[in-house]
PDB file of C-alpha atoms in Angstrom:
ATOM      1  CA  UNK A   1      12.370  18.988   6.713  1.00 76.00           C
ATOM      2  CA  UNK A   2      14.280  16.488   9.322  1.00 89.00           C
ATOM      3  CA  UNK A   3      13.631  14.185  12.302  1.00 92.00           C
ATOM      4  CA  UNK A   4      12.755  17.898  14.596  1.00 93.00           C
ATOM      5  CA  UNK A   5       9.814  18.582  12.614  1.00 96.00           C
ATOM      6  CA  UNK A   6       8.130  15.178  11.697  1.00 95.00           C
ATOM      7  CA  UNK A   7       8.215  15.131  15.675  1.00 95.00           C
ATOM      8  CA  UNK A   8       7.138  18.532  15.865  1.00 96.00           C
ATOM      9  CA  UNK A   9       4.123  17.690  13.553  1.00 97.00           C
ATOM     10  CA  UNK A  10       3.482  14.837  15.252  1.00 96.00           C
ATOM     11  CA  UNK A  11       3.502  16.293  18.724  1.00 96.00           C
ATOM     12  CA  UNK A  12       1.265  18.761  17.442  1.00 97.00           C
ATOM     13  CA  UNK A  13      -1.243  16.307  15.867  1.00 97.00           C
ATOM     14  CA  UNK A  14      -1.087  13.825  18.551  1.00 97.00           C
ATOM     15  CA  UNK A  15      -2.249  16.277  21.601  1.00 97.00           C
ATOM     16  CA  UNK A  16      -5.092  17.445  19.255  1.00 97.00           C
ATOM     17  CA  UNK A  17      -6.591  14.414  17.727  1.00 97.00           C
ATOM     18  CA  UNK A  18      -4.824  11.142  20.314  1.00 97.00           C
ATOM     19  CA  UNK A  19      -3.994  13.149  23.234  1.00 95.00           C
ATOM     20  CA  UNK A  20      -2.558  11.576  26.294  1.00 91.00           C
ATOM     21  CA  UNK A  21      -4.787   8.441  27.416  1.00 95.00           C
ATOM     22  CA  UNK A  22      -4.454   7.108  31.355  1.00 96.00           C
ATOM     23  CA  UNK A  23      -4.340   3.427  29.674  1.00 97.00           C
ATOM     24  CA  UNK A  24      -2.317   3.414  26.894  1.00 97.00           C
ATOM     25  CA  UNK A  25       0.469   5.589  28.666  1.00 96.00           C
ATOM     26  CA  UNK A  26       0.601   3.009  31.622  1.00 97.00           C
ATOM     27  CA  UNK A  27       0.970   0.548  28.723  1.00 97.00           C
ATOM     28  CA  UNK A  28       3.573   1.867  27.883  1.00 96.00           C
ATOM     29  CA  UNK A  29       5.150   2.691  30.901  1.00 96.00           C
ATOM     30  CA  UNK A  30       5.020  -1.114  31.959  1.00 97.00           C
ATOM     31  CA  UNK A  31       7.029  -2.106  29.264  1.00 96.00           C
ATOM     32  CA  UNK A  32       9.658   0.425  29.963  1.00 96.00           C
ATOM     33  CA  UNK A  33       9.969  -0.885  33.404  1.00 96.00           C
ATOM     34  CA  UNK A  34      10.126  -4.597  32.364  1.00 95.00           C
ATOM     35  CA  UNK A  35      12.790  -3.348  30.121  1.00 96.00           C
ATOM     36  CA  UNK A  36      10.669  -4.661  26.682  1.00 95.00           C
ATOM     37  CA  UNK A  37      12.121  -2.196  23.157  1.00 91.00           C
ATOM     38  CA  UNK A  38      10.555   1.196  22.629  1.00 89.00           C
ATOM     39  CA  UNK A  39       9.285   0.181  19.285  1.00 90.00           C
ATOM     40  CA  UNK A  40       5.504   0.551  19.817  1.00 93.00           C
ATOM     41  CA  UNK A  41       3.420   2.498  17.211  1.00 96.00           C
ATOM     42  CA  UNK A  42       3.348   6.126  18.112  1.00 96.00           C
ATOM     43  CA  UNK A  43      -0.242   7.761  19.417  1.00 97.00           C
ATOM     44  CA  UNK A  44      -1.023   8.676  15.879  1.00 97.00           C
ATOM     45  CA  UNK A  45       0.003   5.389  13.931  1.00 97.00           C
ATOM     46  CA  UNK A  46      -2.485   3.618  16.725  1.00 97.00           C
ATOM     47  CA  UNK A  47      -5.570   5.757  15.872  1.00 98.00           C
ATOM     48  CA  UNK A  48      -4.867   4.955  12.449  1.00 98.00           C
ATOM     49  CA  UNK A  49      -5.191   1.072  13.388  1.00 98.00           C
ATOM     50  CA  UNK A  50      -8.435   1.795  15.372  1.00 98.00           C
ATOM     51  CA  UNK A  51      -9.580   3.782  12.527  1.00 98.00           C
ATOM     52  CA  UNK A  52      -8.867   0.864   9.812  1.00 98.00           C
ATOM     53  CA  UNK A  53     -10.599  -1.520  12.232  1.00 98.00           C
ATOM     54  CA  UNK A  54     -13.879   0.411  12.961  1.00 98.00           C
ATOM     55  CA  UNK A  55     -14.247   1.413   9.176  1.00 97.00           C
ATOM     56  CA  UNK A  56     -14.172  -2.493   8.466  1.00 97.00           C
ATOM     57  CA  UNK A  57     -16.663  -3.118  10.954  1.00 97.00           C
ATOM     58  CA  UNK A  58     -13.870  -5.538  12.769  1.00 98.00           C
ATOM     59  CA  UNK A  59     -15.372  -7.773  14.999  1.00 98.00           C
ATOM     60  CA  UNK A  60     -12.368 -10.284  14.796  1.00 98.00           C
ATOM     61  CA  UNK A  61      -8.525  -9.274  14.783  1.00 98.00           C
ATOM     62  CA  UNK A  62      -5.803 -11.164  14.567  1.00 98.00           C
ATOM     63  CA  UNK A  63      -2.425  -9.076  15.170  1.00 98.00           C
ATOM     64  CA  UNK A  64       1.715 -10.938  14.560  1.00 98.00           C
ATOM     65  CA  UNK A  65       3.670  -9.215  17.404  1.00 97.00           C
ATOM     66  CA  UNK A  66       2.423  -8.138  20.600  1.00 97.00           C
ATOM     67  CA  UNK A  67       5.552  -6.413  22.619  1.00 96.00           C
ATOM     68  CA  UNK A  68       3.844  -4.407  25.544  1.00 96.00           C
ATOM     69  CA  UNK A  69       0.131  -4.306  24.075  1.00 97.00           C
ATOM     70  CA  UNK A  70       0.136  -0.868  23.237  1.00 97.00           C
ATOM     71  CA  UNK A  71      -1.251  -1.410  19.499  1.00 98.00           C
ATOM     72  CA  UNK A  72      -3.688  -4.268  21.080  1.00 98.00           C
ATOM     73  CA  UNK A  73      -5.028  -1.714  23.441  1.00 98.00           C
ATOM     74  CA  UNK A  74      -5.907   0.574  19.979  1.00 98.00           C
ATOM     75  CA  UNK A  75      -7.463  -2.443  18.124  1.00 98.00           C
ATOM     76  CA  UNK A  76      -9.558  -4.161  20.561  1.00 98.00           C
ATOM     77  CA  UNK A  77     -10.545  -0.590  21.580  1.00 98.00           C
ATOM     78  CA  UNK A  78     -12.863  -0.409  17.834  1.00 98.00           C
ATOM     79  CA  UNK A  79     -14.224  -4.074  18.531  1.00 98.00           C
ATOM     80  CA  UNK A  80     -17.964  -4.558  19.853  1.00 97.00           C
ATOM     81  CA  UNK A  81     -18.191  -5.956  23.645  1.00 95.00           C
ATOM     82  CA  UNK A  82     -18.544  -9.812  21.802  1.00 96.00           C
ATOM     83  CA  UNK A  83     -15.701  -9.252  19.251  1.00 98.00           C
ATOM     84  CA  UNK A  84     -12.277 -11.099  19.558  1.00 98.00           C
ATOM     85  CA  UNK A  85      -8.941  -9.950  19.537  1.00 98.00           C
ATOM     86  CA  UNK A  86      -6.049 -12.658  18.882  1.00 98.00           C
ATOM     87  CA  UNK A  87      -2.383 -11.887  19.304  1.00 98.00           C
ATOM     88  CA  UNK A  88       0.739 -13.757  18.898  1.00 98.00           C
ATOM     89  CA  UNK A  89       4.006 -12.810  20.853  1.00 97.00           C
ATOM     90  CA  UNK A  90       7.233 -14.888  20.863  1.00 96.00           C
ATOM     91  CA  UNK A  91       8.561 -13.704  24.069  1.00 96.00           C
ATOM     92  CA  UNK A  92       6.576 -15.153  27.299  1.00 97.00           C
ATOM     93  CA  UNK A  93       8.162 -11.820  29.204  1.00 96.00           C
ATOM     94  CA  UNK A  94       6.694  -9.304  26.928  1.00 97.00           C
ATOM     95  CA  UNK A  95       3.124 -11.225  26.465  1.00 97.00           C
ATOM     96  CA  UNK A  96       3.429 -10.798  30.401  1.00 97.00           C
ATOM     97  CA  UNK A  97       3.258  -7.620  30.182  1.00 97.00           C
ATOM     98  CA  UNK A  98       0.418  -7.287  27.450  1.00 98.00           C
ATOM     99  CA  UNK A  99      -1.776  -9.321  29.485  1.00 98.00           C
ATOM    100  CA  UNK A 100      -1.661  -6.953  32.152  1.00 98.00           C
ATOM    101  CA  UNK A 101      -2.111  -4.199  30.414  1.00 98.00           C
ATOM    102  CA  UNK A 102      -5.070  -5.849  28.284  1.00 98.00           C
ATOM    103  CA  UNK A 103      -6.413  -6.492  31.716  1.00 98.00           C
ATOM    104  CA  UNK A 104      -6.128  -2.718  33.020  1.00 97.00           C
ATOM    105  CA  UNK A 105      -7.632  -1.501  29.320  1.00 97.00           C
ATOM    106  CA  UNK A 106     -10.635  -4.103  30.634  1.00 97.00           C
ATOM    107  CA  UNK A 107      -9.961  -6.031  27.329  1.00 97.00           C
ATOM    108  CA  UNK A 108      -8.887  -8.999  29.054  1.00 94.00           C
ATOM    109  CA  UNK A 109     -12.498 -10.594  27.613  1.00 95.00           C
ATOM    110  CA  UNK A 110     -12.075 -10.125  24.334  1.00 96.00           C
ATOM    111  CA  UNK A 111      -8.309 -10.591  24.034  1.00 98.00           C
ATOM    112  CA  UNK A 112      -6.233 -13.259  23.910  1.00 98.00           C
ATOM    113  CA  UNK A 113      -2.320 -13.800  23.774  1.00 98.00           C
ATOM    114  CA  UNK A 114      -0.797 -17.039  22.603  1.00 98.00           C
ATOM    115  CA  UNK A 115       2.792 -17.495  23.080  1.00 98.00           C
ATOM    116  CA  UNK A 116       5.274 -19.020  20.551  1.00 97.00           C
ATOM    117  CA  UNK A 117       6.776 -18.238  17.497  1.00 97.00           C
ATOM    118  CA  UNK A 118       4.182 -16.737  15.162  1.00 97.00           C
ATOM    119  CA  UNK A 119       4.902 -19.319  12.493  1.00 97.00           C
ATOM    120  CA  UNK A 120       3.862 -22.313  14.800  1.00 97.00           C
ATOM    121  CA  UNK A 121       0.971 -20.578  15.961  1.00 97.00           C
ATOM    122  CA  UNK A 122      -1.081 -19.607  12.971  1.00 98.00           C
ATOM    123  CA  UNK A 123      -1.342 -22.255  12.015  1.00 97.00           C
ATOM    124  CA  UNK A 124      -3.743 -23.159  14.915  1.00 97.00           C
ATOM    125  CA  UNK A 125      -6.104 -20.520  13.740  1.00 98.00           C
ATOM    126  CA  UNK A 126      -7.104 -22.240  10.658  1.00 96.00           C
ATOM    127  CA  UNK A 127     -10.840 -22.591  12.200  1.00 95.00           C
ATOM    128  CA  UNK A 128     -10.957 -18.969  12.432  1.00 96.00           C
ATOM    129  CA  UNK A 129     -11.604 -16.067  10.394  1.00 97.00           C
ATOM    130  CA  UNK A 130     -10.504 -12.347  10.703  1.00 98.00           C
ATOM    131  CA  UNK A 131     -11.756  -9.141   9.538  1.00 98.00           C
ATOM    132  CA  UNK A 132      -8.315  -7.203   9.870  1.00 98.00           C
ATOM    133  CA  UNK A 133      -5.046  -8.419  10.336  1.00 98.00           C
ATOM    134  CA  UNK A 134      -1.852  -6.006  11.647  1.00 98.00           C
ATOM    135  CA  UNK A 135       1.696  -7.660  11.148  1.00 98.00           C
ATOM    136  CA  UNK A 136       4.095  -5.732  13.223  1.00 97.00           C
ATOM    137  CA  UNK A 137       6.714  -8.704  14.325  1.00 96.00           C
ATOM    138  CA  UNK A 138      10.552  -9.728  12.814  1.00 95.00           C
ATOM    139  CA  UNK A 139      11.131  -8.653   9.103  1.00 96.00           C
ATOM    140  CA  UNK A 140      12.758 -11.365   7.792  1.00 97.00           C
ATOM    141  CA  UNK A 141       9.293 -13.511   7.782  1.00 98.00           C
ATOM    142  CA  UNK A 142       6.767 -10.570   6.531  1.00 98.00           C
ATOM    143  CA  UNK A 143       6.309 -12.680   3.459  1.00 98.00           C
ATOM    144  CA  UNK A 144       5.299 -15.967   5.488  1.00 98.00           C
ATOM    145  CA  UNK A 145       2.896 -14.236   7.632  1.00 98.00           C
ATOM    146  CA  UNK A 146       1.410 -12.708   5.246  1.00 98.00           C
ATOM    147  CA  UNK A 147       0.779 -15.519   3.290  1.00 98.00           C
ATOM    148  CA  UNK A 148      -1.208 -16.854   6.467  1.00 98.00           C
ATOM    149  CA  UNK A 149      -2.998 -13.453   6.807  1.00 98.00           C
ATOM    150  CA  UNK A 150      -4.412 -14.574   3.167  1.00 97.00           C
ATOM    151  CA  UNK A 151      -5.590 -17.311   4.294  1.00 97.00           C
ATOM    152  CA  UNK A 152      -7.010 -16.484   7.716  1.00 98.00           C
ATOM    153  CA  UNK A 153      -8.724 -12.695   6.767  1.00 98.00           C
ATOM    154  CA  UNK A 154     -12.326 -12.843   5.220  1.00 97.00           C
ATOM    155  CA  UNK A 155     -12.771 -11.622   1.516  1.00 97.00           C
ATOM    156  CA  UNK A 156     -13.399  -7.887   2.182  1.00 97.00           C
ATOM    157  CA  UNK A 157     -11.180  -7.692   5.040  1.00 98.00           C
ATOM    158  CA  UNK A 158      -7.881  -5.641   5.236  1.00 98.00           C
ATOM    159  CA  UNK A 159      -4.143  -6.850   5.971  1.00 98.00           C
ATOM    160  CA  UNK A 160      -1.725  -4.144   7.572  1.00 98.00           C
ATOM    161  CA  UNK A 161       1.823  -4.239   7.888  1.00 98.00           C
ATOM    162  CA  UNK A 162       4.269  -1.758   9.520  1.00 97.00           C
ATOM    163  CA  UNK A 163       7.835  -1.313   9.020  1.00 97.00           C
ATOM    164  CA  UNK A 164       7.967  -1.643   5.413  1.00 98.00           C
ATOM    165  CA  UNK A 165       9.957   1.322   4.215  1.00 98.00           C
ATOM    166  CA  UNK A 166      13.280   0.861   6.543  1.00 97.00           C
ATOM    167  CA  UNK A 167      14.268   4.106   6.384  1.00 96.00           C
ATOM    168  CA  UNK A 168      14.129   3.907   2.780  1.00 97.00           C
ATOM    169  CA  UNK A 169      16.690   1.195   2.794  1.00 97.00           C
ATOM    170  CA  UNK A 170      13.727  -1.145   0.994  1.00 98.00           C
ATOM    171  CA  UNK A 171      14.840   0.192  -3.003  1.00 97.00           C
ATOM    172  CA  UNK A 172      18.139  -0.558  -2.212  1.00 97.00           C
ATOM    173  CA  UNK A 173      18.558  -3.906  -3.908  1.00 96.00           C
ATOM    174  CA  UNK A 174      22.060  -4.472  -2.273  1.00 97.00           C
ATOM    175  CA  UNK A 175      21.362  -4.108   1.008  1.00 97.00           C
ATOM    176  CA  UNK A 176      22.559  -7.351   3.276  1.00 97.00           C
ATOM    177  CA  UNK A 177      19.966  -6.431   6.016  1.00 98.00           C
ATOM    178  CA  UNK A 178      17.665  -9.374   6.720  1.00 97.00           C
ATOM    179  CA  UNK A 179      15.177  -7.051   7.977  1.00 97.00           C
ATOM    180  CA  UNK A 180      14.971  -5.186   4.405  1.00 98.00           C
ATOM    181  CA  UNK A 181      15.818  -8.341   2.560  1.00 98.00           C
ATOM    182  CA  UNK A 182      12.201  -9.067   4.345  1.00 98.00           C
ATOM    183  CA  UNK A 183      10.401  -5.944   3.290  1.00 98.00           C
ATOM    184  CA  UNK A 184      11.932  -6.490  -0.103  1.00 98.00           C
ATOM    185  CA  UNK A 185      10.133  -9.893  -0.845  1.00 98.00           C
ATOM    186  CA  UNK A 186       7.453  -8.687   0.720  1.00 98.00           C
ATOM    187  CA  UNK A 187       6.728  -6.529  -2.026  1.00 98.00           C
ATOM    188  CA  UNK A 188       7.378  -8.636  -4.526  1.00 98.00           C
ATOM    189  CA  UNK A 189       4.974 -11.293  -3.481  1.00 97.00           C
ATOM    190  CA  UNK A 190       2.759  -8.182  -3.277  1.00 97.00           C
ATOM    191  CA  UNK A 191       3.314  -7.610  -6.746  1.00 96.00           C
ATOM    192  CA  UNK A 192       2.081 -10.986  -7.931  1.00 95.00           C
ATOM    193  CA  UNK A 193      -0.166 -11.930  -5.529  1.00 96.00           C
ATOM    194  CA  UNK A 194      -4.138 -12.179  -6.781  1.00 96.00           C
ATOM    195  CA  UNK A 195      -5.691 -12.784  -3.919  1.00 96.00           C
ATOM    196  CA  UNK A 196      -4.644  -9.352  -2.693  1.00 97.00           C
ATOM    197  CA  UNK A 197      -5.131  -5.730  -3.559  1.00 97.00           C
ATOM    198  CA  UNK A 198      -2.062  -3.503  -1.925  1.00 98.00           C
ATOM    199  CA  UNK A 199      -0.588  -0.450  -1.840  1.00 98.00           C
ATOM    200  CA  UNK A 200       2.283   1.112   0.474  1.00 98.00           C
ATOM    201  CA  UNK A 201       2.347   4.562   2.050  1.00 98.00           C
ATOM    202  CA  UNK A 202       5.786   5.958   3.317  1.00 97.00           C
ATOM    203  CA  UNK A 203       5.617   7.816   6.548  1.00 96.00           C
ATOM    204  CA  UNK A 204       7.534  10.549   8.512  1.00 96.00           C
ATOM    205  CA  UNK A 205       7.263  11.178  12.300  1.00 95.00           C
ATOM    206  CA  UNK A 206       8.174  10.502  16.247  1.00 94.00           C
ATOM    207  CA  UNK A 207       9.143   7.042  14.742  1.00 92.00           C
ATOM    208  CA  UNK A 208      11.143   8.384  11.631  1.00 94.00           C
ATOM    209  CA  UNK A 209      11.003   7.177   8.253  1.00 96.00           C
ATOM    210  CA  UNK A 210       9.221   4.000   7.770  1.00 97.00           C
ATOM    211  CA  UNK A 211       5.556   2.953   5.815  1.00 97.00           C
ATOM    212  CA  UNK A 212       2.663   0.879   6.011  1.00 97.00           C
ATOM    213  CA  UNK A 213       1.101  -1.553   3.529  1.00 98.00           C
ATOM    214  CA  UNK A 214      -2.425  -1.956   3.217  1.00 98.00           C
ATOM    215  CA  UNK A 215      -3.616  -4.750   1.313  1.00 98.00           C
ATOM    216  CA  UNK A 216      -7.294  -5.706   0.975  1.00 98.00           C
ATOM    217  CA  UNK A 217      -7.900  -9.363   0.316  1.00 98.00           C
ATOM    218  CA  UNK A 218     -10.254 -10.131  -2.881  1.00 97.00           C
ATOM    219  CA  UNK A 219     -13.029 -12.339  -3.432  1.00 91.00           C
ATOM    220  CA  UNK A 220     -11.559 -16.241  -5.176  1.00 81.00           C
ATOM    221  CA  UNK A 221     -13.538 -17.130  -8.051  1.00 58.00           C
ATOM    222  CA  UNK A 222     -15.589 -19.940  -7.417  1.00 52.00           C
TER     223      UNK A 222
END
């Protein structure tokens, strides 16, 4: 199998069970036209998210890298009329664009979009709790936002994190890439981290060859 059929499979899947949506493709139209990266989760990947949140019974989300929305649009979608949706984007220009398209979605009540680098802006959640948290931002600091996802996500609640697999480049020990450098410790904090229960799942489609974590966060002991 090769790059044609994941897409084939995933065309196939997608126009059964996350056909074509008025919303989300304007979503992503607007960041095509305000020239933001094509690097959105694909139709399928964001009724997984909305999935994850609604079997969690998410009523607060907190997701690490906005872009155009698109993935925001799938999360706050599963959230009751008085949940909350938090998300952090770096780039003023692309949390532009999310805010509009939270506002055509009519999610503009629920959701909110702070602007900065992620790093100085969790830490302003500290008064908060989540019930899910997605990570989809810059590889290189995985490991430091998940660490705050620990801290910020209830007992119970579920951390998710895309890009993990790199193509596969993640067992490759050598590799100079930041971005799989990244994944790499990632894992290894995974590996030794208590508070968390994790697994990762490689994937194949539209996107190519990447994976998810999922990583449920335990109960302390008192």
């Amino acid at each position: 199998m090769d790059m044609d059929q994941w897409s084939a499979v995933d065309d196939y899947l997608t126009a059964l069970l996350a056909p074509e949506d008025p919303v989300l493709t304007a979503a992503v139209r607007a960041g095509d036209e305000a020239g933001l990266p094509r690097i959105n989760v694909s139709p399928l990947q964001g009724k997984l998210l909305h999935l994850l949140a609604r079997s969690v019974q998410a009523r607060r989300v907190l997701e690490v890298g906005t872009l155009a929305g698109y993935s925001t649009i799938w999360l706050g979608r599963a959230l009751p009329p008085d949940g909350r949706l938090v998300t952090l984007e770096s780039e003023p220009k692309h949390a532009e664009v999310a805010r509009a398209n939270l506002a055509r979605a009519g999610l503009d009540g629920i959701a909110e979009v702070r602007v900065g680098p992620a790093l100085e802006t969790l830490p302003q959640l500290t008064e908060e709790t989540f019930d899910l948290v997605f990570i989809d931002a810059d590889k290189p600091n995985i490991p430091d936002y998940f660490r705050w996802a620990l801290v910020l996500t209830r007992p119970g609640g579920l951390v998710i994190v895309d890009n993990v697999v790199r193509d596969g480049a993640v067992a490759d020990e050598h590799s100079t890439d930041p971005a799989v450098q990244g994944v790499r410790r990632f894992h290894e904090l995974l590996a030794s981290e208590p508070r968390a229960a994790a697994t990762t799942i490689q994937t194949v489609g539209v996107k190519g060859y990447d994976g998810f974590t999922l990583a449920v966060v335990l109960p302390t002991a008192d």
